């Protein structure tokens, strides 16, 4: 038996959220702009301060924290050493 389904009627383009720009404001806060027009000021300080893991808490060194870049539409520190879900950043929440 061969089932053939024409999926053209179901075609839709998934909205992919990406970061278009990120600017360090100071005191571990980054202003993030997204490709859907949203802009958030995300404060990472509480997350970094609460973390007991040395691979995360090392980013309390502000010079190291400021060395983020954009990779594949997301914030990235040191070749994916520290990265956050885009959904959380879009909502302004760091967990």
XYZ file of N, CA and C in Angstrom:
285
model
N 0.845 -1.164 0.000
C 0.000 0.000 0.000
C 0.896 1.234 0.000
N 0.528 2.195 -0.798
C 1.288 3.434 -0.894
C 0.367 4.584 -0.518
N 0.797 5.341 0.473
C 0.011 6.494 0.908
C 0.720 7.745 0.425
N -0.017 8.570 -0.241
C 0.538 9.811 -0.753
C -0.241 10.961 -0.146
N 0.448 11.876 0.426
C -0.188 13.048 1.037
C 0.442 14.294 0.455
N -0.364 15.188 0.015
C 0.126 16.465 -0.485
C 0.193 17.431 0.686
N 1.401 17.750 1.114
C 1.595 18.614 2.272
C 1.680 20.091 1.924
N 1.509 20.432 0.672
C 1.619 21.845 0.297
C 0.580 22.699 0.993
N -0.578 22.127 1.299
C -1.597 22.908 1.992
C -1.220 23.182 3.438
N -0.254 22.431 3.968
C 0.158 22.594 5.350
C 1.451 23.384 5.490
N 1.985 23.813 4.374
C 3.261 24.521 4.430
C 3.143 25.791 5.248
N 4.073 25.956 6.121
C 4.179 27.196 6.886
C 5.641 27.389 7.230
N 5.998 28.603 7.398
C 7.374 28.916 7.742
C 7.421 29.138 9.245
N 8.241 28.367 9.906
C 8.390 28.530 11.351
C 9.155 29.816 11.625
N 8.664 30.565 12.594
C 9.362 31.779 12.983
C 10.559 31.399 13.834
N 11.715 31.763 13.376
C 12.945 31.472 14.094
C 13.425 32.761 14.740
N 13.519 32.740 16.053
C 13.988 33.903 16.789
C 15.509 33.891 16.787
N 16.081 35.020 16.437
C 17.537 35.178 16.464
C 17.870 36.534 17.058
N 19.043 36.603 17.637
C 19.556 37.869 18.149
C 20.250 38.590 17.003
N 19.891 39.849 16.815
C 20.509 40.636 15.747
C 21.605 41.545 16.282
N 21.510 41.934 17.556
C 22.582 42.736 18.156
C 22.531 42.594 19.669
N 23.679 42.787 20.285
C 23.789 42.716 21.742
C 24.850 43.721 22.176
N 24.494 44.538 23.167
C 25.394 45.583 23.645
C 25.537 45.473 25.151
N 26.779 45.406 25.605
C 27.025 45.361 27.043
C 26.740 46.739 27.620
N 25.858 46.783 28.633
C 25.450 48.044 29.248
C 26.294 48.333 30.483
N 26.628 47.299 31.235
C 27.397 47.432 32.467
C 26.762 46.600 33.564
N 27.532 46.261 34.567
C 27.074 45.492 35.725
C 26.355 44.207 35.300
N 26.925 43.514 34.316
C 26.453 42.214 33.828
C 25.086 42.283 33.133
N 24.750 43.419 32.590
C 23.498 43.572 31.841
C 23.816 43.780 30.362
N 23.031 43.124 29.512
C 23.206 43.206 28.065
C 21.870 43.571 27.428
N 21.888 44.590 26.577
C 20.702 44.950 25.792
C 20.727 44.105 24.528
N 19.651 43.332 24.336
C 19.580 42.365 23.246
C 18.436 42.741 22.309
N 18.724 42.801 21.010
C 17.709 43.040 19.979
C 17.510 41.752 19.190
N 16.242 41.467 18.883
C 15.884 40.244 18.180
C 15.333 40.561 16.797
N 15.351 39.558 15.936
C 14.912 39.751 14.558
C 13.405 39.979 14.431
N 12.656 39.797 15.512
C 11.213 40.069 15.460
C 10.881 41.463 15.985
N 11.906 42.273 16.237
C 11.698 43.641 16.692
C 11.725 43.816 18.202
N 11.688 42.733 18.956
C 11.746 42.836 20.411
C 13.145 43.244 20.862
N 13.179 43.934 21.991
C 14.445 44.323 22.600
C 14.312 44.091 24.099
N 15.305 43.477 24.687
C 15.284 43.189 26.124
C 16.606 43.622 26.742
N 16.508 44.103 27.978
C 17.692 44.345 28.793
C 17.750 43.188 29.771
N 18.736 42.319 29.590
C 18.831 41.104 30.392
C 19.958 41.260 31.408
N 19.609 41.034 32.676
C 20.566 41.130 33.773
C 21.053 39.727 34.126
N 22.320 39.467 33.915
C 22.903 38.156 34.159
C 23.525 38.050 35.552
N 23.583 39.142 36.291
C 24.330 39.173 37.549
C 23.809 38.168 38.576
N 22.512 38.113 38.793
C 21.965 37.183 39.791
C 22.281 35.741 39.422
N 22.141 35.401 38.150
C 22.451 34.042 37.699
C 23.902 33.696 37.976
N 24.805 34.595 37.613
C 26.232 34.339 37.805
C 26.598 34.275 39.287
N 25.999 35.137 40.081
C 26.304 35.193 41.511
C 25.822 33.940 42.233
N 24.663 33.414 41.839
C 24.102 32.234 42.495
C 24.794 30.938 42.094
N 25.439 30.935 40.962
C 26.034 29.700 40.459
C 27.227 29.270 41.316
N 27.238 27.993 41.652
C 28.360 27.427 42.398
C 29.354 26.732 41.478
N 28.975 26.588 40.229
C 29.843 25.877 39.281
C 30.938 26.820 38.774
N 32.192 26.409 38.903
C 33.293 27.300 38.509
C 33.303 27.688 37.032
N 32.753 26.830 36.158
C 32.750 27.182 34.735
C 31.753 28.295 34.439
N 30.816 28.529 35.357
C 29.868 29.635 35.207
C 30.312 30.835 36.033
N 30.682 30.591 37.282
C 31.046 31.701 38.170
C 32.299 32.445 37.704
N 33.098 31.813 36.853
C 34.283 32.516 36.338
C 33.888 33.756 35.532
N 32.632 33.789 35.038
C 32.168 34.944 34.266
C 31.777 36.125 35.152
N 31.955 35.983 36.469
C 31.858 37.146 37.353
C 33.049 38.073 37.150
N 34.067 37.572 36.478
C 35.162 38.425 36.009
C 34.568 39.239 34.855
N 34.340 40.506 35.111
C 33.622 41.346 34.144
C 34.330 41.428 32.797
N 35.661 41.430 32.815
C 36.392 41.467 31.541
C 36.105 40.212 30.718
N 36.011 39.074 31.377
C 35.696 37.827 30.682
C 34.236 37.825 30.214
N 33.331 38.310 31.051
C 31.906 38.352 30.698
C 31.666 39.211 29.460
N 32.374 40.309 29.341
C 32.168 41.232 28.217
C 32.660 40.665 26.886
N 33.312 39.523 26.911
C 33.868 38.956 25.683
C 32.895 38.033 24.947
N 31.604 38.294 25.045
C 30.612 37.498 24.318
C 30.618 37.902 22.848
N 30.055 37.040 22.032
C 29.838 37.372 20.626
C 28.517 36.746 20.187
N 28.103 37.058 18.980
C 26.910 36.445 18.405
C 27.345 35.288 17.522
N 26.753 34.119 17.773
C 27.045 32.938 16.969
C 25.726 32.260 16.628
N 25.452 32.150 15.360
C 24.212 31.508 14.903
C 22.976 32.122 15.551
N 22.973 33.439 15.687
C 21.810 34.140 16.219
C 21.638 34.056 17.720
N 22.680 33.678 18.431
C 22.601 33.559 19.888
C 23.840 34.164 20.536
N 23.706 34.520 21.819
C 24.860 34.991 22.580
C 25.748 33.806 22.913
N 27.031 34.003 22.792
C 27.982 32.917 22.976
C 29.211 33.458 23.693
N 29.651 32.720 24.678
C 30.885 33.060 25.378
C 31.879 31.936 25.172
N 33.064 32.285 24.700
C 34.201 31.366 24.625
C 33.850 30.034 23.953
N 33.419 30.105 22.718
C 33.134 28.912 21.920
C 32.134 27.986 22.615
N 30.994 28.542 23.002
C 29.878 27.816 23.609
C 30.163 27.329 25.030
N 31.107 27.960 25.696
C 31.370 27.657 27.100
C 30.186 28.093 27.963
N 29.565 29.203 27.574
C 28.373 29.705 28.259
C 27.406 30.171 27.182
N 26.180 29.658 27.236
C 25.157 30.004 26.252
C 23.792 29.797 26.901
N 22.802 30.553 26.480
C 21.479 30.500 27.077
C 20.433 30.210 26.002
N 19.335 29.554 26.380
C 18.258 29.324 25.412
C 17.697 30.649 24.891
N 17.519 30.732 23.595
C 16.994 31.961 22.987
C 15.636 32.341 23.558
N 14.818 31.371 23.839
C 13.490 31.639 24.401
C 13.609 32.384 25.718
N 14.542 31.966 26.572
C 14.740 32.634 27.860
C 15.230 34.069 27.663
N 16.176 34.251 26.758
C 16.680 35.597 26.492
C 15.575 36.486 25.924
N 14.776 35.942 25.039
C 13.679 36.669 24.417
C 12.668 37.131 25.474
N 12.486 36.296 26.498
C 11.579 36.636 27.593
C 12.277 37.449 28.691
N 13.578 37.641 28.565
C 14.314 38.403 29.559
C 14.562 37.651 30.847
N 14.511 36.323 30.785
C 14.686 35.497 31.966
C 15.941 34.651 31.861
N 16.717 34.638 32.904
C 17.899 33.789 32.951
C 17.699 32.811 34.100
N 17.818 31.529 33.796
C 17.595 30.497 34.832
C 18.850 29.722 35.086
